Tab-separated table of C-alpha atoms in Angstrom:
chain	number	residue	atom	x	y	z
A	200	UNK	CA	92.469	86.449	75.962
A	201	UNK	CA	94.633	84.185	73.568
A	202	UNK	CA	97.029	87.309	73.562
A	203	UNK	CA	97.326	87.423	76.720
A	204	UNK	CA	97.561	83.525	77.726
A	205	UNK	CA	100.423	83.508	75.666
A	206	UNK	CA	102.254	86.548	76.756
A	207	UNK	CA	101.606	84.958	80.365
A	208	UNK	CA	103.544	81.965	79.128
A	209	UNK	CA	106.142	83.540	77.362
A	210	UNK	CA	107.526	85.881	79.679
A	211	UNK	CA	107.926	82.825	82.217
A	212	UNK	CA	110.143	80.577	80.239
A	213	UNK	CA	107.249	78.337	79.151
A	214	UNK	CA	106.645	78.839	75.850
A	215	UNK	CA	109.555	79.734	72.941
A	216	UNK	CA	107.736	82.782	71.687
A	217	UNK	CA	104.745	84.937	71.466
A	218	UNK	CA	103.478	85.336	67.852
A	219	UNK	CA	100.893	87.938	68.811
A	220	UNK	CA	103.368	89.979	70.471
A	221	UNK	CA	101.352	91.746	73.077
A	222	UNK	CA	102.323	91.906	77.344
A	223	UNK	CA	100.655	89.970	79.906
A	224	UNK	CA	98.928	90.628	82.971
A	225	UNK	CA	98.070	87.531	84.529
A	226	UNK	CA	100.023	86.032	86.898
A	227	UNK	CA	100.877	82.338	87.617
A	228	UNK	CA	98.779	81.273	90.676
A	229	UNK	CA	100.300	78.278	91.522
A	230	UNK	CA	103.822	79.298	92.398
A	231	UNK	CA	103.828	79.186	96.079
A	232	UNK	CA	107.030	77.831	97.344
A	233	UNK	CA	108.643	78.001	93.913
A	234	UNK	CA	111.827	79.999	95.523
A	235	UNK	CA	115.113	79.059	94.627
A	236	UNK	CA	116.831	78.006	97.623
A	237	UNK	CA	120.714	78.409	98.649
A	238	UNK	CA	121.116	74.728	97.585
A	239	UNK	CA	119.985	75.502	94.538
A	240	UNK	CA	121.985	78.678	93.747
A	241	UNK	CA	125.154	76.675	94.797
A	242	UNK	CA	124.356	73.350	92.319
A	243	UNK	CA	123.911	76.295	89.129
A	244	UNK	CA	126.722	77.871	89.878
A	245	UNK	CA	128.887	74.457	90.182
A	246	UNK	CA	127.311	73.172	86.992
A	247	UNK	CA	126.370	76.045	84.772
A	248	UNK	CA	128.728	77.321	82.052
A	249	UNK	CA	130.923	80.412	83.702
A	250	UNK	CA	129.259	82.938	81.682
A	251	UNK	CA	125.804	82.092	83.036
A	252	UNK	CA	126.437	82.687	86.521
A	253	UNK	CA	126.422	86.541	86.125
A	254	UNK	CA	122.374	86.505	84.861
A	255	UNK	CA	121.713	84.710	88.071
A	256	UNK	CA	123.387	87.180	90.717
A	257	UNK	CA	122.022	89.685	88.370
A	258	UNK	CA	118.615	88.539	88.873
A	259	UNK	CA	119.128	87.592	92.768
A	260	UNK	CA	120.421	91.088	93.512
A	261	UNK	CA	118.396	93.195	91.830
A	262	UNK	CA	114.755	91.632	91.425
A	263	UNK	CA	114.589	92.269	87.424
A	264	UNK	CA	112.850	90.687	84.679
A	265	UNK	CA	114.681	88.868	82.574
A	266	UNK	CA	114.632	90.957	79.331
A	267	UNK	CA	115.361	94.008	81.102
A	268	UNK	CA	118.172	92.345	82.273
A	269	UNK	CA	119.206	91.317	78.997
A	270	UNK	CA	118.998	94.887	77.659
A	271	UNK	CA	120.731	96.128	80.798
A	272	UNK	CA	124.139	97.893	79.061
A	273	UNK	CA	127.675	98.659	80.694
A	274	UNK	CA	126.721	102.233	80.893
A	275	UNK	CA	123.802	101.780	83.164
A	276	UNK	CA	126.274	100.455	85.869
A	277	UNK	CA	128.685	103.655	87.783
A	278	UNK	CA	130.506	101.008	90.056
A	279	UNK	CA	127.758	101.604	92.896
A	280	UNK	CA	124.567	101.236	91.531
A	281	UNK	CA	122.493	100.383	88.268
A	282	UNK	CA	119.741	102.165	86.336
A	283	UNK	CA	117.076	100.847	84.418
A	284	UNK	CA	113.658	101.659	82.975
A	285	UNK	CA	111.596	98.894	83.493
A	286	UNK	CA	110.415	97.933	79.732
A	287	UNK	CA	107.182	96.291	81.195
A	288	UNK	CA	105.649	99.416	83.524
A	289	UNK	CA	108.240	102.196	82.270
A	290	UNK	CA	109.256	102.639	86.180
A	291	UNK	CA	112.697	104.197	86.574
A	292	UNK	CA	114.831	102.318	88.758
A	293	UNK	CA	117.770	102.524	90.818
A	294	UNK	CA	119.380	99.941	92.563
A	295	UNK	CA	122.243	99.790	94.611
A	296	UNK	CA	125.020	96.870	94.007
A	297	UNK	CA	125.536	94.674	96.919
A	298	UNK	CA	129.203	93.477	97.436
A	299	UNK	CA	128.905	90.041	95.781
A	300	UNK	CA	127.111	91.467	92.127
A	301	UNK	CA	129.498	94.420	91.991
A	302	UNK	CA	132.157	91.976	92.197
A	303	UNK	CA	130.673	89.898	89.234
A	304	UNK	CA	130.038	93.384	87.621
A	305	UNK	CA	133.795	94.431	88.030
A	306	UNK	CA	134.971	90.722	86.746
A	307	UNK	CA	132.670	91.428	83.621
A	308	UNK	CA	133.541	95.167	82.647
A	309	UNK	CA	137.568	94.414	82.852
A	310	UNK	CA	136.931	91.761	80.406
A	311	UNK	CA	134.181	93.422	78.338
A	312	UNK	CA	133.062	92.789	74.511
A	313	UNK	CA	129.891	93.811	73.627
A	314	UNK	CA	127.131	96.630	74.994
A	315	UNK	CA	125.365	94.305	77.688
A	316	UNK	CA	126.273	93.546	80.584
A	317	UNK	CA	124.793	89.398	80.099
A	318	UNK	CA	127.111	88.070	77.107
A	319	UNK	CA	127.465	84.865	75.615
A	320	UNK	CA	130.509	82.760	75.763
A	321	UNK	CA	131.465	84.532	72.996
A	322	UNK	CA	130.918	88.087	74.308
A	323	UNK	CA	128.269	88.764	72.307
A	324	UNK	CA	124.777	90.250	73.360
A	325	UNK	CA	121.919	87.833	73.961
A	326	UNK	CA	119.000	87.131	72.364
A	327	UNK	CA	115.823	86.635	73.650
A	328	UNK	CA	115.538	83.091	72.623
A	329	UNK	CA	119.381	82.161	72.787
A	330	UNK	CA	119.378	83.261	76.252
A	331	UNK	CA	116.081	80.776	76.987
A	332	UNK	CA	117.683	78.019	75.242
A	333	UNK	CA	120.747	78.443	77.186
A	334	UNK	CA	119.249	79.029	80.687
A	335	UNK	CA	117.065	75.953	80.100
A	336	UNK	CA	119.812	74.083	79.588
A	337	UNK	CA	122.205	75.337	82.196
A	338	UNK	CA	119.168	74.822	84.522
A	339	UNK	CA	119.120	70.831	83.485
A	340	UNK	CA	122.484	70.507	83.752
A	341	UNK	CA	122.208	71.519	87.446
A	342	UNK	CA	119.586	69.501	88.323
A	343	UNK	CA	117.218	71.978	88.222
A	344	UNK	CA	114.312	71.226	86.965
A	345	UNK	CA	111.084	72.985	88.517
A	346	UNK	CA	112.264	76.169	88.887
A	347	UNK	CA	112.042	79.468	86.476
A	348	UNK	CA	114.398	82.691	85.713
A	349	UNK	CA	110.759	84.337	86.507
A	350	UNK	CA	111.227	82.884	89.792
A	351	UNK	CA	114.245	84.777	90.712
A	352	UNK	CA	112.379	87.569	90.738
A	353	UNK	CA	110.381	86.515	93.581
A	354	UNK	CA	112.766	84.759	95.063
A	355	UNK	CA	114.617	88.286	95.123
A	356	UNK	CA	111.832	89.708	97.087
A	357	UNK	CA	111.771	87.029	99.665
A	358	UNK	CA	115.527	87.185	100.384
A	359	UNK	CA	114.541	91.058	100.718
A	360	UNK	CA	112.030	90.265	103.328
A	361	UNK	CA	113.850	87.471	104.926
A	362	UNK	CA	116.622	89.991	105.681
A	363	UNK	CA	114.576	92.424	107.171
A	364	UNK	CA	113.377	94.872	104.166
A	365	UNK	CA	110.353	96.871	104.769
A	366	UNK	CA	107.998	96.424	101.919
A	367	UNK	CA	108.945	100.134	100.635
A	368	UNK	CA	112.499	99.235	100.746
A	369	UNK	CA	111.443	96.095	98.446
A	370	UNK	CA	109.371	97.553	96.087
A	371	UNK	CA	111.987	100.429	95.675
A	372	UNK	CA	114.551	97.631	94.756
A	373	UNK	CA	112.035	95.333	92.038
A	374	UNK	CA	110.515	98.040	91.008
A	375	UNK	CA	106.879	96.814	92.324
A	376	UNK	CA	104.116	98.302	93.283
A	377	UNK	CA	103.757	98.167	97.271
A	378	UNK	CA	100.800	96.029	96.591
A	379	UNK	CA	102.349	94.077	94.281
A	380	UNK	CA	105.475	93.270	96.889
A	381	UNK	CA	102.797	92.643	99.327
A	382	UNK	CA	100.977	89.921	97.074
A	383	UNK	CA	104.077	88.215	96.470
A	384	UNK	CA	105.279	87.878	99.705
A	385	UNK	CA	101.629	86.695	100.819
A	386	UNK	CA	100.743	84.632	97.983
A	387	UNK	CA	102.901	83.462	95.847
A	388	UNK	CA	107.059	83.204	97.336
A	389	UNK	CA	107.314	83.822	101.440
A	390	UNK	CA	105.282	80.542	102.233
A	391	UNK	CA	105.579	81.535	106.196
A	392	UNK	CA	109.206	80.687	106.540
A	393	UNK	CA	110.061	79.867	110.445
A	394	UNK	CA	112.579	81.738	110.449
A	395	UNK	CA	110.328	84.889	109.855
A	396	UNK	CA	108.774	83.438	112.984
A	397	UNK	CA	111.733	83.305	115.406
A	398	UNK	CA	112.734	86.696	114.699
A	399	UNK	CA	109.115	87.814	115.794
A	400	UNK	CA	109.339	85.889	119.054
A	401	UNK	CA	112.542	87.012	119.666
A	402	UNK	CA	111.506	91.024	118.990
A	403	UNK	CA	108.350	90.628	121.194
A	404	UNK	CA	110.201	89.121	123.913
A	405	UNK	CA	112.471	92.087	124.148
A	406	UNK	CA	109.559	94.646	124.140
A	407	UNK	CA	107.659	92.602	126.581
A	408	UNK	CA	111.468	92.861	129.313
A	409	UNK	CA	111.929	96.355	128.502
A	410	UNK	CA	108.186	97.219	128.699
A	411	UNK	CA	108.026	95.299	131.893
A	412	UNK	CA	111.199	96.739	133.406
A	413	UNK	CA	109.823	100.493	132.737
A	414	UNK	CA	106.618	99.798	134.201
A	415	UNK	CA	108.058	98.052	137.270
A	416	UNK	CA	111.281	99.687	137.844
A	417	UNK	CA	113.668	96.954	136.680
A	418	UNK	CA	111.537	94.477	138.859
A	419	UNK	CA	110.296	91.340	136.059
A	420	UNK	CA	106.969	89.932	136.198
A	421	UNK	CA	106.739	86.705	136.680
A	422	UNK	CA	105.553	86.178	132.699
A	423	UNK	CA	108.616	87.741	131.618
A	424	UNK	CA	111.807	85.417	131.621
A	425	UNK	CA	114.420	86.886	134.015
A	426	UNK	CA	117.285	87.061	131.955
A	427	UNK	CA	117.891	88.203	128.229
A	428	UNK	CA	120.814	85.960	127.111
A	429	UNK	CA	118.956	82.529	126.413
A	430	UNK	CA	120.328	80.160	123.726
A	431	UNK	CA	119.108	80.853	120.440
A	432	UNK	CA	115.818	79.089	118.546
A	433	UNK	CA	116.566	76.361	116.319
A	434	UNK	CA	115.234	76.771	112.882
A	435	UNK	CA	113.236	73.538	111.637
């Protein structure tokens, strides 16, 4: 249990190491909400060293953990999608590269030094612990002070969701189990954002006028509002 208690701790930033060395399985229950916002992407990437910024559209694009992100090497990247094999679950995965990380990707193999993909200012591959040390920092330096590289991860699947993704399409993406996507998005990162809520008014609205207008024969019932166009929800 000890074992485990610290693996839990180490693999989310919170502690500097894990002498016993073994992987966790417990998850932190008290993350709800703890999604980094746009606000937040834009103060790390006005404050954080250069270099950094590639480990965070990394980890927004693609969902990963951070040591398999660390490991991730040049080859693994063909200028349209990545590969990986997840070190945590062994799952294969393969992930296509959205416009803005291939462009970091491009930027970072035309001026390449080492194996990886995440360098240091130096262009040399990352350790573990320098990498911590390093994000922690970058983090502060931001202003950002509550949030976790673990939380990418589900902040990853949220976008995913928030964009439309079916939970297949997610867990294809992060590499999670279909249960797993749905546990995060329920328990732990989605938090019921409103805007997940217009777009479910606005869908049932158009199946109730074109239900309505097959059953009647183009005539609208008097439930149904007559006309389609209608200025768009405000998100709160």
């Amino acid at each position: 249990m000890f074992a485990r208690v610290l693996s839990w701790a180490y693999n989310r930033g919170l502690a500097p190491l894990n002498p016993l060395e073994r992987p966790g399985r417990l998850y932190r229950a008290a993350r709800k909400g703890n999604v980094w916002s746009a606000d937040d992407e834009a103060a790390f990437l006005k404050k954080a060293p250069p270099h950094m910024h590639l480990a965070l559209t990394l980890a927004l694009w693609t969902g990963q953990r951070q040591g398999d992100l660390l490991r991730l090497t040049s080859s693994a990247y063909d200028g349209e999608k990545l590969r990986l094999r997840q070190s945590k679950t062994g799952a294969r995965v393969l992930i296509p590269v959205g416009a803005p990380l291939k462009l970091a990707l491009e930027a970072q193999r035309a001026d390449a030094t080492a194996v990886t993909i995440l360098t240091t200012a130096q262009g040399r591959s990352w350790t573990e612990d320098g990498f911590r040390t390093s994000w922690a920092k970058a983090c502060a330096k931001a202003g950002i002070t509550d949030l976790t590289f673990h939380d990418l991860r589900g902040t990853a699947v949220t976008r995913l969701a928030l964009a439309g993704c079916s939970v297949p399409e997610i867990a294809t993406i992060t590499g999670h189990s279909l249960r797993d996507v749905g546990a995060i998005l329920d328990s732990n990162y989605l938090n019921r954002d409103y805007r997940l809520a217009v777009s479910a008014i606005e869908k049932l609205e158009t199946r109730t006028i074109l239900q309505n207008e097959l059953q009647n024969g183009g005539l609208h019932s008097p439930s149904v509002p007559q006309e389609r166009k209608r200025k768009p929800l405000k998100f709160q």
